[in-house]
Amino acid sequence: MIDRKMHEIWKEQVAAAQEIKLRYGLQAAFDYVVTEKLLNFISAAAGHPEFARELPRFVSEVRQMFTPAEICTHIARIERKQQAKVAEALEDDEDDTFRESPATVAARAKQFAVIKELLMAPELGTS
């Protein structure tokens, strides 16, 4: 039953991303499904086997939504943003209470590296 729910979660997110792609464009859809939903799913998969079991299917669906060139382009764009966030996090500005800590920025970059590897791998394996 729990696996079914995990399946429904990512299926709904993929369907929403496809609608976003039609309404708002490729970048908005990529940002929604990759930097928000897939990133959160990977975080959940680290501690919950039911999410981990669904992760390959979710990644496969995302890979089918975008061409390899689109994936490459948007991953590079997101990496540039992350580099800017790292530089910003390292600045010494005590007045900015909403700034993410360097540890938070580094953890997010590490999770995104996993997403990058999964999305850009020539083939997905399921061992």
mmCIF file of N, CA and C in Angstrom:
data_model
loop_
_atom_site.group_PDB
_atom_site.id
_atom_site.type_symbol
_atom_site.label_atom_id
_atom_site.label_comp_id
_atom_site.label_asym_id
_atom_site.label_seq_id
_atom_site.Cartn_x
_atom_site.Cartn_y
_atom_site.Cartn_z
ATOM 1 N N MET A 1 0.816 -1.198 0.000
ATOM 2 C CA MET A 1 0.000 0.000 0.000
ATOM 3 C C MET A 1 0.863 1.266 0.000
ATOM 4 N N ILE A 2 1.906 1.301 0.835
ATOM 5 C CA ILE A 2 2.780 2.479 0.881
ATOM 6 C C ILE A 2 3.485 2.673 -0.450
ATOM 7 N N ASP A 3 3.947 1.578 -1.104
ATOM 8 C CA ASP A 3 4.602 1.700 -2.403
ATOM 9 C C ASP A 3 3.658 2.320 -3.427
ATOM 10 N N ARG A 4 2.407 1.959 -3.370
ATOM 11 C CA ARG A 4 1.412 2.525 -4.281
ATOM 12 C C ARG A 4 1.332 4.029 -4.071
ATOM 13 N N LYS A 5 1.340 4.466 -2.840
ATOM 14 C CA LYS A 5 1.273 5.892 -2.551
ATOM 15 C C LYS A 5 2.499 6.620 -3.089
ATOM 16 N N MET A 6 3.689 6.040 -2.929
ATOM 17 C CA MET A 6 4.908 6.656 -3.448
ATOM 18 C C MET A 6 4.814 6.772 -4.974
ATOM 19 N N HIS A 7 4.261 5.739 -5.589
ATOM 20 C CA HIS A 7 4.085 5.730 -7.032
ATOM 21 C C HIS A 7 3.141 6.875 -7.447
ATOM 22 N N GLU A 8 2.072 7.049 -6.704
ATOM 23 C CA GLU A 8 1.116 8.105 -7.029
ATOM 24 C C GLU A 8 1.735 9.489 -6.868
ATOM 25 N N ILE A 9 2.570 9.659 -5.868
ATOM 26 C CA ILE A 9 3.195 10.968 -5.620
ATOM 27 C C ILE A 9 4.010 11.410 -6.822
ATOM 28 N N TRP A 10 4.958 10.583 -7.264
ATOM 29 C CA TRP A 10 5.804 11.047 -8.360
ATOM 30 C C TRP A 10 5.050 11.093 -9.677
ATOM 31 N N LYS A 11 4.070 10.218 -9.863
ATOM 32 C CA LYS A 11 3.271 10.281 -11.102
ATOM 33 C C LYS A 11 2.522 11.605 -11.184
ATOM 34 N N GLU A 12 1.945 12.042 -10.069
ATOM 35 C CA GLU A 12 1.249 13.330 -10.037
ATOM 36 C C GLU A 12 2.213 14.475 -10.311
ATOM 37 N N GLN A 13 3.424 14.377 -9.786
ATOM 38 C CA GLN A 13 4.408 15.434 -9.988
ATOM 39 C C GLN A 13 4.873 15.495 -11.441
ATOM 40 N N VAL A 14 5.022 14.344 -12.072
ATOM 41 C CA VAL A 14 5.398 14.311 -13.485
ATOM 42 C C VAL A 14 4.271 14.894 -14.338
ATOM 43 N N ALA A 15 3.038 14.528 -14.027
ATOM 44 C CA ALA A 15 1.893 15.069 -14.773
ATOM 45 C C ALA A 15 1.823 16.591 -14.599
ATOM 46 N N ALA A 16 2.056 17.060 -13.393
ATOM 47 C CA ALA A 16 2.046 18.507 -13.153
ATOM 48 C C ALA A 16 3.167 19.187 -13.934
ATOM 49 N N ALA A 17 4.331 18.557 -13.979
ATOM 50 C CA ALA A 17 5.465 19.127 -14.725
ATOM 51 C C ALA A 17 5.152 19.211 -16.213
ATOM 52 N N GLN A 18 4.460 18.215 -16.730
ATOM 53 C CA GLN A 18 4.094 18.249 -18.154
ATOM 54 C C GLN A 18 3.122 19.394 -18.437
ATOM 55 N N GLU A 19 2.206 19.625 -17.517
ATOM 56 C CA GLU A 19 1.280 20.748 -17.651
ATOM 57 C C GLU A 19 2.027 22.082 -17.552
ATOM 58 N N ILE A 20 2.956 22.174 -16.628
ATOM 59 C CA ILE A 20 3.777 23.382 -16.482
ATOM 60 C C ILE A 20 4.569 23.634 -17.756
ATOM 61 N N LYS A 21 5.099 22.570 -18.346
ATOM 62 C CA LYS A 21 5.875 22.693 -19.592
ATOM 63 C C LYS A 21 5.018 23.300 -20.694
ATOM 64 N N LEU A 22 3.767 22.854 -20.790
ATOM 65 C CA LEU A 22 2.860 23.392 -21.807
ATOM 66 C C LEU A 22 2.484 24.847 -21.532
ATOM 67 N N ARG A 23 2.236 25.163 -20.276
ATOM 68 C CA ARG A 23 1.758 26.501 -19.924
ATOM 69 C C ARG A 23 2.863 27.536 -19.776
ATOM 70 N N TYR A 24 3.971 27.128 -19.142
ATOM 71 C CA TYR A 24 4.982 28.114 -18.757
ATOM 72 C C TYR A 24 6.356 27.889 -19.376
ATOM 73 N N GLY A 25 6.509 26.778 -20.060
ATOM 74 C CA GLY A 25 7.759 26.542 -20.755
ATOM 75 C C GLY A 25 8.653 25.505 -20.103
ATOM 76 N N LEU A 26 9.672 25.183 -20.857
ATOM 77 C CA LEU A 26 10.613 24.134 -20.501
ATOM 78 C C LEU A 26 11.353 24.416 -19.194
ATOM 79 N N GLN A 27 11.868 25.625 -19.033
ATOM 80 C CA GLN A 27 12.649 25.952 -17.838
ATOM 81 C C GLN A 27 11.802 25.826 -16.579
ATOM 82 N N ALA A 28 10.585 26.325 -16.605
ATOM 83 C CA ALA A 28 9.710 26.241 -15.428
ATOM 84 C C ALA A 28 9.417 24.781 -15.085
ATOM 85 N N ALA A 29 9.182 23.965 -16.095
ATOM 86 C CA ALA A 29 8.907 22.544 -15.856
ATOM 87 C C ALA A 29 10.126 21.832 -15.289
ATOM 88 N N PHE A 30 11.285 22.128 -15.849
ATOM 89 C CA PHE A 30 12.521 21.498 -15.366
ATOM 90 C C PHE A 30 12.793 21.895 -13.918
ATOM 91 N N ASP A 31 12.667 23.170 -13.636
ATOM 92 C CA ASP A 31 12.901 23.641 -12.270
ATOM 93 C C ASP A 31 11.938 22.979 -11.289
ATOM 94 N N TYR A 32 10.676 22.886 -11.671
ATOM 95 C CA TYR A 32 9.675 22.280 -10.792
ATOM 96 C C TYR A 32 9.993 20.810 -10.520
ATOM 97 N N VAL A 33 10.151 20.043 -11.576
ATOM 98 C CA VAL A 33 10.261 18.601 -11.391
ATOM 99 C C VAL A 33 11.648 18.165 -10.934
ATOM 100 N N VAL A 34 12.692 18.883 -11.309
ATOM 101 C CA VAL A 34 14.052 18.460 -10.956
ATOM 102 C C VAL A 34 14.524 19.138 -9.673
ATOM 103 N N THR A 35 14.532 20.468 -9.657
ATOM 104 C CA THR A 35 15.132 21.145 -8.501
ATOM 105 C C THR A 35 14.205 21.203 -7.300
ATOM 106 N N GLU A 36 12.957 20.895 -7.501
ATOM 107 C CA GLU A 36 12.039 20.879 -6.361
ATOM 108 C C GLU A 36 11.606 19.448 -6.047
ATOM 109 N N LYS A 37 10.872 18.821 -6.926
ATOM 110 C CA LYS A 37 10.254 17.531 -6.610
ATOM 111 C C LYS A 37 11.264 16.385 -6.567
ATOM 112 N N LEU A 38 12.123 16.282 -7.563
ATOM 113 C CA LEU A 38 13.103 15.191 -7.573
ATOM 114 C C LEU A 38 14.118 15.372 -6.443
ATOM 115 N N LEU A 39 14.511 16.590 -6.190
ATOM 116 C CA LEU A 39 15.441 16.860 -5.087
ATOM 117 C C LEU A 39 14.829 16.429 -3.750
ATOM 118 N N ASN A 40 13.571 16.767 -3.536
ATOM 119 C CA ASN A 40 12.891 16.351 -2.308
ATOM 120 C C ASN A 40 12.730 14.839 -2.241
ATOM 121 N N PHE A 41 12.436 14.223 -3.364
ATOM 122 C CA PHE A 41 12.253 12.772 -3.413
ATOM 123 C C PHE A 41 13.559 12.063 -3.074
ATOM 124 N N ILE A 42 14.661 12.567 -3.589
ATOM 125 C CA ILE A 42 15.972 11.975 -3.287
ATOM 126 C C ILE A 42 16.290 12.130 -1.805
ATOM 127 N N SER A 43 15.961 13.259 -1.235
ATOM 128 C CA SER A 43 16.167 13.451 0.202
ATOM 129 C C SER A 43 15.362 12.428 0.994
ATOM 130 N N ALA A 44 14.122 12.225 0.599
ATOM 131 C CA ALA A 44 13.265 11.261 1.291
ATOM 132 C C ALA A 44 13.772 9.831 1.087
ATOM 133 N N ALA A 45 14.301 9.548 -0.097
ATOM 134 C CA ALA A 45 14.793 8.201 -0.402
ATOM 135 C C ALA A 45 15.974 7.809 0.475
ATOM 136 N N ALA A 46 16.726 8.787 0.943
ATOM 137 C CA ALA A 46 17.881 8.498 1.782
ATOM 138 C C ALA A 46 17.481 7.831 3.094
ATOM 139 N N GLY A 47 16.288 8.113 3.574
ATOM 140 C CA GLY A 47 15.875 7.547 4.847
ATOM 141 C C GLY A 47 14.645 6.667 4.810
ATOM 142 N N HIS A 48 14.057 6.534 3.637
ATOM 143 C CA HIS A 48 12.810 5.766 3.525
ATOM 144 C C HIS A 48 12.884 4.816 2.330
ATOM 145 N N PRO A 49 12.944 3.525 2.575
ATOM 146 C CA PRO A 49 13.081 2.548 1.488
ATOM 147 C C PRO A 49 11.953 2.612 0.460
ATOM 148 N N GLU A 50 10.753 2.989 0.895
ATOM 149 C CA GLU A 50 9.640 3.051 -0.054
ATOM 150 C C GLU A 50 9.866 4.141 -1.104
ATOM 151 N N PHE A 51 10.513 5.230 -0.731
ATOM 152 C CA PHE A 51 10.868 6.261 -1.700
ATOM 153 C C PHE A 51 12.029 5.774 -2.571
ATOM 154 N N ALA A 52 13.003 5.137 -1.959
ATOM 155 C CA ALA A 52 14.175 4.645 -2.693
ATOM 156 C C ALA A 52 13.757 3.662 -3.785
ATOM 157 N N ARG A 53 12.776 2.814 -3.499
ATOM 158 C CA ARG A 53 12.313 1.844 -4.512
ATOM 159 C C ARG A 53 11.683 2.531 -5.721
ATOM 160 N N GLU A 54 11.052 3.660 -5.503
ATOM 161 C CA GLU A 54 10.379 4.377 -6.590
ATOM 162 C C GLU A 54 11.301 5.325 -7.348
ATOM 163 N N LEU A 55 12.451 5.638 -6.788
ATOM 164 C CA LEU A 55 13.346 6.626 -7.380
ATOM 165 C C LEU A 55 13.739 6.316 -8.824
ATOM 166 N N PRO A 56 14.139 5.072 -9.170
ATOM 167 C CA PRO A 56 14.510 4.816 -10.572
ATOM 168 C C PRO A 56 13.371 5.085 -11.561
ATOM 169 N N ARG A 57 12.152 4.776 -11.166
ATOM 170 C CA ARG A 57 11.007 5.028 -12.063
ATOM 171 C C ARG A 57 10.771 6.520 -12.237
ATOM 172 N N PHE A 58 10.889 7.247 -11.144
ATOM 173 C CA PHE A 58 10.709 8.697 -11.195
ATOM 174 C C PHE A 58 11.770 9.325 -12.100
ATOM 175 N N VAL A 59 13.011 8.950 -11.902
ATOM 176 C CA VAL A 59 14.112 9.478 -12.710
ATOM 177 C C VAL A 59 13.889 9.132 -14.184
ATOM 178 N N SER A 60 13.471 7.915 -14.457
ATOM 179 C CA SER A 60 13.222 7.494 -15.838
ATOM 180 C C SER A 60 12.153 8.362 -16.500
ATOM 181 N N GLU A 61 11.097 8.655 -15.776
ATOM 182 C CA GLU A 61 10.035 9.510 -16.325
ATOM 183 C C GLU A 61 10.549 10.927 -16.596
ATOM 184 N N VAL A 62 11.348 11.437 -15.697
ATOM 185 C CA VAL A 62 11.909 12.778 -15.892
ATOM 186 C C VAL A 62 12.817 12.784 -17.115
ATOM 187 N N ARG A 63 13.626 11.745 -17.265
ATOM 188 C CA ARG A 63 14.526 11.657 -18.423
ATOM 189 C C ARG A 63 13.753 11.600 -19.739
ATOM 190 N N GLN A 64 12.548 11.051 -19.706
ATOM 191 C CA GLN A 64 11.730 10.983 -20.915
ATOM 192 C C GLN A 64 11.045 12.304 -21.233
ATOM 193 N N MET A 65 10.903 13.162 -20.235
ATOM 194 C CA MET A 65 10.251 14.459 -20.448
ATOM 195 C C MET A 65 11.122 15.447 -21.212
ATOM 196 N N PHE A 66 12.446 15.279 -21.106
ATOM 197 C CA PHE A 66 13.381 16.246 -21.674
ATOM 198 C C PHE A 66 14.394 15.527 -22.559
ATOM 199 N N THR A 67 14.867 16.232 -23.579
ATOM 200 C CA THR A 67 15.917 15.663 -24.425
ATOM 201 C C THR A 67 17.240 15.715 -23.657
ATOM 202 N N PRO A 68 18.216 14.899 -24.053
ATOM 203 C CA PRO A 68 19.523 14.987 -23.395
ATOM 204 C C PRO A 68 20.125 16.392 -23.464
ATOM 205 N N ALA A 69 19.933 17.075 -24.579
ATOM 206 C CA ALA A 69 20.462 18.443 -24.704
ATOM 207 C C ALA A 69 19.768 19.396 -23.735
ATOM 208 N N GLU A 70 18.465 19.261 -23.581
ATOM 209 C CA GLU A 70 17.729 20.099 -22.628
ATOM 210 C C GLU A 70 18.200 19.835 -21.198
ATOM 211 N N ILE A 71 18.384 18.572 -20.870
ATOM 212 C CA ILE A 71 18.861 18.218 -19.539
ATOM 213 C C ILE A 71 20.231 18.845 -19.294
ATOM 214 N N CYS A 72 21.116 18.710 -20.247
ATOM 215 C CA CYS A 72 22.473 19.248 -20.122
ATOM 216 C C CYS A 72 22.444 20.767 -19.943
ATOM 217 N N THR A 73 21.658 21.447 -20.745
ATOM 218 C CA THR A 73 21.551 22.902 -20.683
ATOM 219 C C THR A 73 21.039 23.369 -19.328
ATOM 220 N N HIS A 74 19.992 22.724 -18.850
ATOM 221 C CA HIS A 74 19.386 23.176 -17.596
ATOM 222 C C HIS A 74 20.204 22.770 -16.373
ATOM 223 N N ILE A 75 20.890 21.659 -16.459
ATOM 224 C CA ILE A 75 21.788 21.276 -15.362
ATOM 225 C C ILE A 75 22.915 22.312 -15.258
ATOM 226 N N ALA A 76 23.462 22.713 -16.388
ATOM 227 C CA ALA A 76 24.532 23.723 -16.375
ATOM 228 C C ALA A 76 24.019 25.041 -15.800
ATOM 229 N N ARG A 77 22.805 25.424 -16.141
ATOM 230 C CA ARG A 77 22.211 26.659 -15.619
ATOM 231 C C ARG A 77 22.054 26.579 -14.100
ATOM 232 N N ILE A 78 21.573 25.453 -13.625
ATOM 233 C CA ILE A 78 21.368 25.279 -12.185
ATOM 234 C C ILE A 78 22.707 25.249 -11.455
ATOM 235 N N GLU A 79 23.705 24.628 -12.048
ATOM 236 C CA GLU A 79 25.032 24.596 -11.422
ATOM 237 C C GLU A 79 25.615 26.006 -11.302
ATOM 238 N N ARG A 80 25.381 26.844 -12.310
ATOM 239 C CA ARG A 80 25.852 28.236 -12.220
ATOM 240 C C ARG A 80 25.164 28.957 -11.062
ATOM 241 N N LYS A 81 23.873 28.727 -10.909
ATOM 242 C CA LYS A 81 23.140 29.325 -9.792
ATOM 243 C C LYS A 81 23.677 28.825 -8.457
ATOM 244 N N GLN A 82 23.976 27.545 -8.392
ATOM 245 C CA GLN A 82 24.506 26.969 -7.151
ATOM 246 C C GLN A 82 25.862 27.567 -6.803
ATOM 247 N N GLN A 83 26.710 27.766 -7.802
ATOM 248 C CA GLN A 83 28.021 28.371 -7.552
ATOM 249 C C GLN A 83 27.858 29.779 -6.998
ATOM 250 N N ALA A 84 26.885 30.509 -7.515
ATOM 251 C CA ALA A 84 26.620 31.864 -7.007
ATOM 252 C C ALA A 84 26.119 31.797 -5.566
ATOM 253 N N LYS A 85 25.293 30.800 -5.254
ATOM 254 C CA LYS A 85 24.796 30.648 -3.881
ATOM 255 C C LYS A 85 25.917 30.285 -2.923
ATOM 256 N N VAL A 86 26.843 29.456 -3.378
ATOM 257 C CA VAL A 86 27.987 29.097 -2.539
ATOM 258 C C VAL A 86 28.791 30.351 -2.225
ATOM 259 N N ALA A 87 29.069 31.150 -3.246
ATOM 260 C CA ALA A 87 29.830 32.382 -3.032
ATOM 261 C C ALA A 87 29.081 33.316 -2.090
ATOM 262 N N GLU A 88 27.781 33.420 -2.268
ATOM 263 C CA GLU A 88 26.962 34.277 -1.412
ATOM 264 C C GLU A 88 26.956 33.763 0.034
ATOM 265 N N ALA A 89 26.859 32.449 0.194
ATOM 266 C CA ALA A 89 26.827 31.865 1.538
ATOM 267 C C ALA A 89 28.143 32.089 2.275
ATOM 268 N N LEU A 90 29.231 32.188 1.531
ATOM 269 C CA LEU A 90 30.541 32.374 2.150
ATOM 270 C C LEU A 90 30.830 33.824 2.510
ATOM 271 N N GLU A 91 30.034 34.758 1.966
ATOM 272 C CA GLU A 91 30.213 36.167 2.301
ATOM 273 C C GLU A 91 29.863 36.379 3.766
ATOM 274 N N ASP A 92 30.540 37.302 4.390
ATOM 275 C CA ASP A 92 30.304 37.585 5.797
ATOM 276 C C ASP A 92 29.318 38.744 5.907
ATOM 277 N N ASP A 93 28.015 38.419 5.899
ATOM 278 C CA ASP A 93 26.969 39.436 6.006
ATOM 279 C C ASP A 93 25.998 39.008 7.101
ATOM 280 N N GLU A 94 26.237 39.489 8.296
ATOM 281 C CA GLU A 94 25.426 39.091 9.445
ATOM 282 C C GLU A 94 24.023 39.686 9.400
ATOM 283 N N ASP A 95 23.784 40.686 8.551
ATOM 284 C CA ASP A 95 22.471 41.328 8.470
ATOM 285 C C ASP A 95 21.462 40.513 7.670
ATOM 286 N N ASP A 96 21.923 39.557 6.887
ATOM 287 C CA ASP A 96 21.032 38.767 6.039
ATOM 288 C C ASP A 96 20.585 37.508 6.788
ATOM 289 N N THR A 97 19.469 37.611 7.483
ATOM 290 C CA THR A 97 18.989 36.484 8.291
ATOM 291 C C THR A 97 18.356 35.380 7.449
ATOM 292 N N PHE A 98 18.050 35.655 6.195
ATOM 293 C CA PHE A 98 17.394 34.669 5.341
ATOM 294 C C PHE A 98 18.374 33.893 4.472
ATOM 295 N N ARG A 99 19.623 34.212 4.552
ATOM 296 C CA ARG A 99 20.640 33.540 3.751
ATOM 297 C C ARG A 99 20.838 32.120 4.263
ATOM 298 N N GLU A 100 20.982 31.189 3.329
ATOM 299 C CA GLU A 100 21.243 29.800 3.716
ATOM 300 C C GLU A 100 22.676 29.668 4.218
ATOM 301 N N SER A 101 22.848 28.764 5.142
ATOM 302 C CA SER A 101 24.187 28.538 5.680
ATOM 303 C C SER A 101 25.041 27.822 4.638
ATOM 304 N N PRO A 102 26.347 27.961 4.735
ATOM 305 C CA PRO A 102 27.223 27.230 3.811
ATOM 306 C C PRO A 102 26.986 25.722 3.868
ATOM 307 N N ALA A 103 26.682 25.179 5.037
ATOM 308 C CA ALA A 103 26.428 23.734 5.159
ATOM 309 C C ALA A 103 25.168 23.329 4.402
ATOM 310 N N THR A 104 24.127 24.146 4.481
ATOM 311 C CA THR A 104 22.882 23.862 3.759
ATOM 312 C C THR A 104 23.103 23.926 2.254
ATOM 313 N N VAL A 105 23.820 24.945 1.814
ATOM 314 C CA VAL A 105 24.122 25.100 0.392
ATOM 315 C C VAL A 105 24.950 23.911 -0.102
ATOM 316 N N ALA A 106 25.930 23.483 0.682
ATOM 317 C CA ALA A 106 26.784 22.348 0.303
ATOM 318 C C ALA A 106 25.981 21.058 0.250
ATOM 319 N N ALA A 107 25.076 20.858 1.198
ATOM 320 C CA ALA A 107 24.245 19.644 1.203
ATOM 321 C C ALA A 107 23.337 19.602 -0.021
ATOM 322 N N ARG A 108 22.764 20.737 -0.359
ATOM 323 C CA ARG A 108 21.896 20.803 -1.535
ATOM 324 C C ARG A 108 22.698 20.542 -2.817
ATOM 325 N N ALA A 109 23.903 21.080 -2.890
ATOM 326 C CA ALA A 109 24.759 20.848 -4.060
ATOM 327 C C ALA A 109 25.120 19.375 -4.183
ATOM 328 N N LYS A 110 25.360 18.724 -3.058
ATOM 329 C CA LYS A 110 25.675 17.295 -3.072
ATOM 330 C C LYS A 110 24.479 16.483 -3.572
ATOM 331 N N GLN A 111 23.283 16.821 -3.114
ATOM 332 C CA GLN A 111 22.080 16.133 -3.590
ATOM 333 C C GLN A 111 21.868 16.389 -5.079
ATOM 334 N N PHE A 112 22.130 17.629 -5.504
ATOM 335 C CA PHE A 112 21.955 17.929 -6.919
ATOM 336 C C PHE A 112 22.965 17.168 -7.766
ATOM 337 N N ALA A 113 24.155 16.922 -7.244
ATOM 338 C CA ALA A 113 25.153 16.132 -7.974
ATOM 339 C C ALA A 113 24.633 14.722 -8.241
ATOM 340 N N VAL A 114 23.885 14.173 -7.294
ATOM 341 C CA VAL A 114 23.276 12.854 -7.488
ATOM 342 C C VAL A 114 22.240 12.917 -8.606
ATOM 343 N N ILE A 115 21.422 13.961 -8.575
ATOM 344 C CA ILE A 115 20.413 14.139 -9.631
ATOM 345 C C ILE A 115 21.093 14.272 -10.987
ATOM 346 N N LYS A 116 22.143 15.074 -11.048
ATOM 347 C CA LYS A 116 22.873 15.264 -12.302
ATOM 348 C C LYS A 116 23.374 13.925 -12.831
ATOM 349 N N GLU A 117 23.971 13.145 -11.956
ATOM 350 C CA GLU A 117 24.501 11.844 -12.366
ATOM 351 C C GLU A 117 23.390 10.936 -12.897
ATOM 352 N N LEU A 118 22.248 10.919 -12.217
ATOM 353 C CA LEU A 118 21.134 10.078 -12.644
ATOM 354 C C LEU A 118 20.534 10.546 -13.970
ATOM 355 N N LEU A 119 20.414 11.847 -14.132
ATOM 356 C CA LEU A 119 19.790 12.371 -15.350
ATOM 357 C C LEU A 119 20.707 12.303 -16.562
ATOM 358 N N MET A 120 22.016 12.358 -16.333
ATOM 359 C CA MET A 120 22.936 12.400 -17.462
ATOM 360 C C MET A 120 23.626 11.060 -17.743
ATOM 361 N N ALA A 121 23.345 10.053 -16.934
ATOM 362 C CA ALA A 121 23.954 8.734 -17.164
ATOM 363 C C ALA A 121 23.480 8.198 -18.513
ATOM 364 N N PRO A 122 24.408 7.548 -19.262
ATOM 365 C CA PRO A 122 24.008 7.001 -20.564
ATOM 366 C C PRO A 122 22.874 5.980 -20.428
ATOM 367 N N GLU A 123 22.903 5.209 -19.358
ATOM 368 C CA GLU A 123 21.842 4.221 -19.102
ATOM 369 C C GLU A 123 21.591 4.171 -17.605
ATOM 370 N N LEU A 124 20.335 3.908 -17.261
ATOM 371 C CA LEU A 124 20.004 3.704 -15.861
ATOM 372 C C LEU A 124 20.013 2.210 -15.578
ATOM 373 N N GLY A 125 20.707 1.814 -14.536
ATOM 374 C CA GLY A 125 20.711 0.418 -14.138
ATOM 375 C C GLY A 125 19.807 0.200 -12.958
ATOM 376 N N THR A 126 19.356 -1.010 -12.799
ATOM 377 C CA THR A 126 18.494 -1.339 -11.654
ATOM 378 C C THR A 126 18.993 -2.611 -11.010
ATOM 379 N N SER A 127 20.066 -2.463 -10.243
ATOM 380 C CA SER A 127 20.592 -3.658 -9.567
ATOM 381 C C SER A 127 20.259 -3.630 -8.111
#
